Amino acid sequence: MKIFQVLAFAFFLMMASFSFGQSRVEPWTASQIMEPSLLAWQIKNPSKGLPLIINIGPDATIKGSVDIGPASEKENIDKLKSLLAKQKKTKEIVIYCGCCPFEKCSNIRPAFELLNKMGFKNQKVLGIKKNIKVNWIDMNYPVN
């Protein structure tokens, strides 16, 4: 009986490590991740038009961005939905949070999923690798 318990426990550990090792399927593709330097360039050179830049985190730091607030909160998702309802489905939209790396952010996914659900075709997530200070402010990119 003891060997069965040991084998069962080993199987459980193996399955747990397998499931933790699986990467989640993100609502965006690799081509929908925008480098901060590209967005900064667009803001500094607006001759071809600017994307709609939406902050879905705690603070609208990026110059010209619309502050929605943390998208992990339902009332802010509702605000985002109202803002998006006024936009063409082909409008270039960039969302960002900046409180932490975007891979770990609890605000990015609900906002991006809403963009997908509403049928937008040109949405991107700002690829903030660490946080808004390191990847935007410290780079001397345009701020509000």
C-alpha atoms as a printed R data frame, in Angstrom:
    type eleno elety resid chain resno       x      y       z
1   ATOM     1    CA   MET     A     1   0.000  0.000   0.000
2   ATOM     2    CA   LYS     A     2   2.846  2.386   0.823
3   ATOM     3    CA   ILE     A     3   4.372  2.066  -2.663
4   ATOM     4    CA   PHE     A     4   0.980  2.940  -4.178
5   ATOM     5    CA   GLN     A     5   0.852  6.127  -2.073
6   ATOM     6    CA   VAL     A     6   4.382  7.073  -3.124
7   ATOM     7    CA   LEU     A     7   3.575  6.458  -6.793
8   ATOM     8    CA   ALA     A     8   0.312  8.386  -6.526
9   ATOM     9    CA   PHE     A     9   2.106 11.309  -4.889
10  ATOM    10    CA   ALA     A    10   4.841 11.248  -7.556
11  ATOM    11    CA   PHE     A    11   2.174 11.210 -10.283
12  ATOM    12    CA   PHE     A    12   0.409 14.159  -8.630
13  ATOM    13    CA   LEU     A    13   3.672 16.154  -8.480
14  ATOM    14    CA   MET     A    14   4.433 15.358 -12.099
15  ATOM    15    CA   MET     A    15   0.975 16.473 -13.243
16  ATOM    16    CA   ALA     A    16   1.124 19.642 -11.127
17  ATOM    17    CA   SER     A    17   4.501 20.625 -12.550
18  ATOM    18    CA   PHE     A    18   3.253 19.865 -16.070
19  ATOM    19    CA   SER     A    19   0.212 22.095 -15.687
20  ATOM    20    CA   PHE     A    20   2.239 24.931 -14.127
21  ATOM    21    CA   GLY     A    21   4.764 24.657 -16.941
22  ATOM    22    CA   GLN     A    22   2.121 25.158 -19.615
23  ATOM    23    CA   SER     A    23   1.985 28.666 -20.958
24  ATOM    24    CA   ARG     A    24  -1.397 30.293 -21.087
25  ATOM    25    CA   VAL     A    25  -2.885 31.326 -24.371
26  ATOM    26    CA   GLU     A    26  -2.771 35.100 -24.530
27  ATOM    27    CA   PRO     A    27  -5.533 37.120 -26.212
28  ATOM    28    CA   TRP     A    28  -2.903 38.860 -28.389
29  ATOM    29    CA   THR     A    29  -0.407 37.609 -30.940
30  ATOM    30    CA   ALA     A    30   3.301 38.398 -30.978
31  ATOM    31    CA   SER     A    31   2.697 40.944 -33.747
32  ATOM    32    CA   GLN     A    32   0.236 42.776 -31.460
33  ATOM    33    CA   ILE     A    33   2.943 43.632 -28.921
34  ATOM    34    CA   MET     A    34   4.237 47.153 -29.573
35  ATOM    35    CA   GLU     A    35   7.689 48.168 -28.453
36  ATOM    36    CA   PRO     A    36   7.685 51.335 -26.309
37  ATOM    37    CA   SER     A    37  10.277 52.956 -28.583
38  ATOM    38    CA   LEU     A    38   7.906 52.681 -31.561
39  ATOM    39    CA   LEU     A    39   5.025 54.318 -29.704
40  ATOM    40    CA   ALA     A    40   7.356 57.070 -28.442
41  ATOM    41    CA   TRP     A    41   8.472 57.675 -32.033
42  ATOM    42    CA   GLN     A    42   4.842 57.892 -33.201
43  ATOM    43    CA   ILE     A    43   4.028 60.434 -30.497
44  ATOM    44    CA   LYS     A    44   7.060 62.549 -31.426
45  ATOM    45    CA   ASN     A    45   6.256 62.261 -35.167
46  ATOM    46    CA   PRO     A    46   2.466 62.448 -35.441
47  ATOM    47    CA   SER     A    47   2.342 63.328 -39.165
48  ATOM    48    CA   LYS     A    48   0.789 59.932 -40.039
49  ATOM    49    CA   GLY     A    49  -1.720 60.169 -37.202
50  ATOM    50    CA   LEU     A    50  -1.593 58.812 -33.706
51  ATOM    51    CA   PRO     A    51  -3.139 55.671 -32.332
52  ATOM    52    CA   LEU     A    52  -5.707 55.935 -29.586
53  ATOM    53    CA   ILE     A    53  -3.523 55.340 -26.514
54  ATOM    54    CA   ILE     A    54  -5.458 54.008 -23.543
55  ATOM    55    CA   ASN     A    55  -4.182 53.631 -20.015
56  ATOM    56    CA   ILE     A    56  -5.951 50.725 -18.347
57  ATOM    57    CA   GLY     A    57  -3.819 50.879 -15.210
58  ATOM    58    CA   PRO     A    58  -3.387 53.179 -12.228
59  ATOM    59    CA   ASP     A    59  -1.946 56.273 -13.956
60  ATOM    60    CA   ALA     A    60  -2.028 57.798 -17.450
61  ATOM    61    CA   THR     A    61   1.665 58.566 -17.852
62  ATOM    62    CA   ILE     A    62   2.098 58.459 -21.616
63  ATOM    63    CA   LYS     A    63   1.552 61.744 -23.445
64  ATOM    64    CA   GLY     A    64  -1.899 61.939 -24.997
65  ATOM    65    CA   SER     A    65  -3.218 58.784 -23.383
66  ATOM    66    CA   VAL     A    66  -6.797 58.436 -22.211
67  ATOM    67    CA   ASP     A    67  -7.109 57.385 -18.572
68  ATOM    68    CA   ILE     A    68  -9.624 54.589 -18.031
69  ATOM    69    CA   GLY     A    69  -8.299 53.208 -14.759
70  ATOM    70    CA   PRO     A    70  -7.485 49.607 -13.822
71  ATOM    71    CA   ALA     A    71  -9.291 47.262 -16.219
72  ATOM    72    CA   SER     A    72  -9.456 44.600 -13.538
73  ATOM    73    CA   GLU     A    73 -12.366 46.636 -12.094
74  ATOM    74    CA   LYS     A    74 -15.782 46.252 -13.747
75  ATOM    75    CA   GLU     A    75 -16.643 49.960 -13.726
76  ATOM    76    CA   ASN     A    76 -13.457 50.701 -15.663
77  ATOM    77    CA   ILE     A    77 -14.212 47.986 -18.209
78  ATOM    78    CA   ASP     A    78 -17.587 49.698 -18.649
79  ATOM    79    CA   LYS     A    79 -15.796 53.039 -19.211
80  ATOM    80    CA   LEU     A    80 -13.514 51.373 -21.742
81  ATOM    81    CA   LYS     A    81 -16.492 49.857 -23.541
82  ATOM    82    CA   SER     A    82 -18.128 53.308 -23.790
83  ATOM    83    CA   LEU     A    83 -14.935 54.843 -25.182
84  ATOM    84    CA   LEU     A    84 -14.486 52.039 -27.707
85  ATOM    85    CA   ALA     A    85 -18.104 52.225 -28.874
86  ATOM    86    CA   LYS     A    86 -17.268 55.602 -30.469
87  ATOM    87    CA   GLN     A    87 -14.284 54.255 -32.446
88  ATOM    88    CA   LYS     A    88 -14.009 52.706 -35.901
89  ATOM    89    CA   LYS     A    89 -13.101 49.014 -35.759
90  ATOM    90    CA   THR     A    90  -9.996 49.763 -37.858
91  ATOM    91    CA   LYS     A    91  -8.640 52.479 -35.527
92  ATOM    92    CA   GLU     A    92  -5.142 51.759 -34.239
93  ATOM    93    CA   ILE     A    93  -5.441 51.311 -30.471
94  ATOM    94    CA   VAL     A    94  -2.615 50.813 -27.989
95  ATOM    95    CA   ILE     A    95  -3.376 49.806 -24.412
96  ATOM    96    CA   TYR     A    96  -0.956 49.897 -21.522
97  ATOM    97    CA   CYS     A    97  -0.857 49.613 -17.750
98  ATOM    98    CA   GLY     A    98   2.736 49.893 -16.553
99  ATOM    99    CA   CYS     A    99   2.338 48.793 -12.949
100 ATOM   100    CA   CYS     A   100   4.324 45.618 -13.682
101 ATOM   101    CA   PRO     A   101   5.542 43.522 -16.635
102 ATOM   102    CA   PHE     A   102   2.641 43.200 -19.055
103 ATOM   103    CA   GLU     A   103   2.902 39.379 -18.980
104 ATOM   104    CA   LYS     A   104   1.879 39.452 -15.300
105 ATOM   105    CA   CYS     A   105  -0.572 42.348 -15.432
106 ATOM   106    CA   SER     A   106  -4.153 41.775 -14.269
107 ATOM   107    CA   ASN     A   107  -5.395 44.802 -16.234
108 ATOM   108    CA   ILE     A   108  -4.114 44.040 -19.742
109 ATOM   109    CA   ARG     A   109  -6.001 40.815 -20.444
110 ATOM   110    CA   PRO     A   110  -9.552 41.991 -19.666
111 ATOM   111    CA   ALA     A   111  -9.024 45.130 -21.761
112 ATOM   112    CA   PHE     A   112  -7.492 43.278 -24.705
113 ATOM   113    CA   GLU     A   113 -10.193 40.613 -24.565
114 ATOM   114    CA   LEU     A   114 -12.812 43.384 -24.747
115 ATOM   115    CA   LEU     A   115 -11.118 44.834 -27.841
116 ATOM   116    CA   ASN     A   116 -11.199 41.394 -29.468
117 ATOM   117    CA   LYS     A   117 -14.809 40.789 -28.458
118 ATOM   118    CA   MET     A   118 -15.890 44.160 -29.866
119 ATOM   119    CA   GLY     A   119 -14.316 43.281 -33.225
120 ATOM   120    CA   PHE     A   120 -11.376 45.671 -33.371
121 ATOM   121    CA   LYS     A   121  -8.771 44.862 -36.017
122 ATOM   122    CA   ASN     A   122  -5.752 47.026 -35.153
123 ATOM   123    CA   GLN     A   123  -5.194 46.776 -31.410
124 ATOM   124    CA   LYS     A   124  -1.874 46.410 -29.630
125 ATOM   125    CA   VAL     A   125  -0.579 46.006 -26.118
126 ATOM   126    CA   LEU     A   126   2.431 48.086 -25.138
127 ATOM   127    CA   GLY     A   127   5.287 45.701 -24.373
128 ATOM   128    CA   ILE     A   128   6.326 47.024 -20.990
129 ATOM   129    CA   LYS     A   129   8.943 44.545 -19.847
130 ATOM   130    CA   LYS     A   130   9.367 45.849 -16.276
131 ATOM   131    CA   ASN     A   131   7.208 48.904 -15.471
132 ATOM   132    CA   ILE     A   132   6.275 52.334 -16.806
133 ATOM   133    CA   LYS     A   133   9.114 54.055 -14.955
134 ATOM   134    CA   VAL     A   134  11.878 51.858 -16.344
135 ATOM   135    CA   ASN     A   135  10.443 51.292 -19.818
136 ATOM   136    CA   TRP     A   136   9.000 54.762 -20.481
137 ATOM   137    CA   ILE     A   137   9.898 57.544 -18.039
138 ATOM   138    CA   ASP     A   138  13.579 56.582 -17.643
139 ATOM   139    CA   MET     A   139  13.848 56.433 -21.444
140 ATOM   140    CA   ASN     A   140  12.772 60.096 -21.646
141 ATOM   141    CA   TYR     A   141   9.737 59.188 -23.742
142 ATOM   142    CA   PRO     A   142   6.859 61.717 -23.889
143 ATOM   143    CA   VAL     A   143   4.821 61.988 -20.688
144 ATOM   144    CA   ASN     A   144   1.723 63.928 -19.681
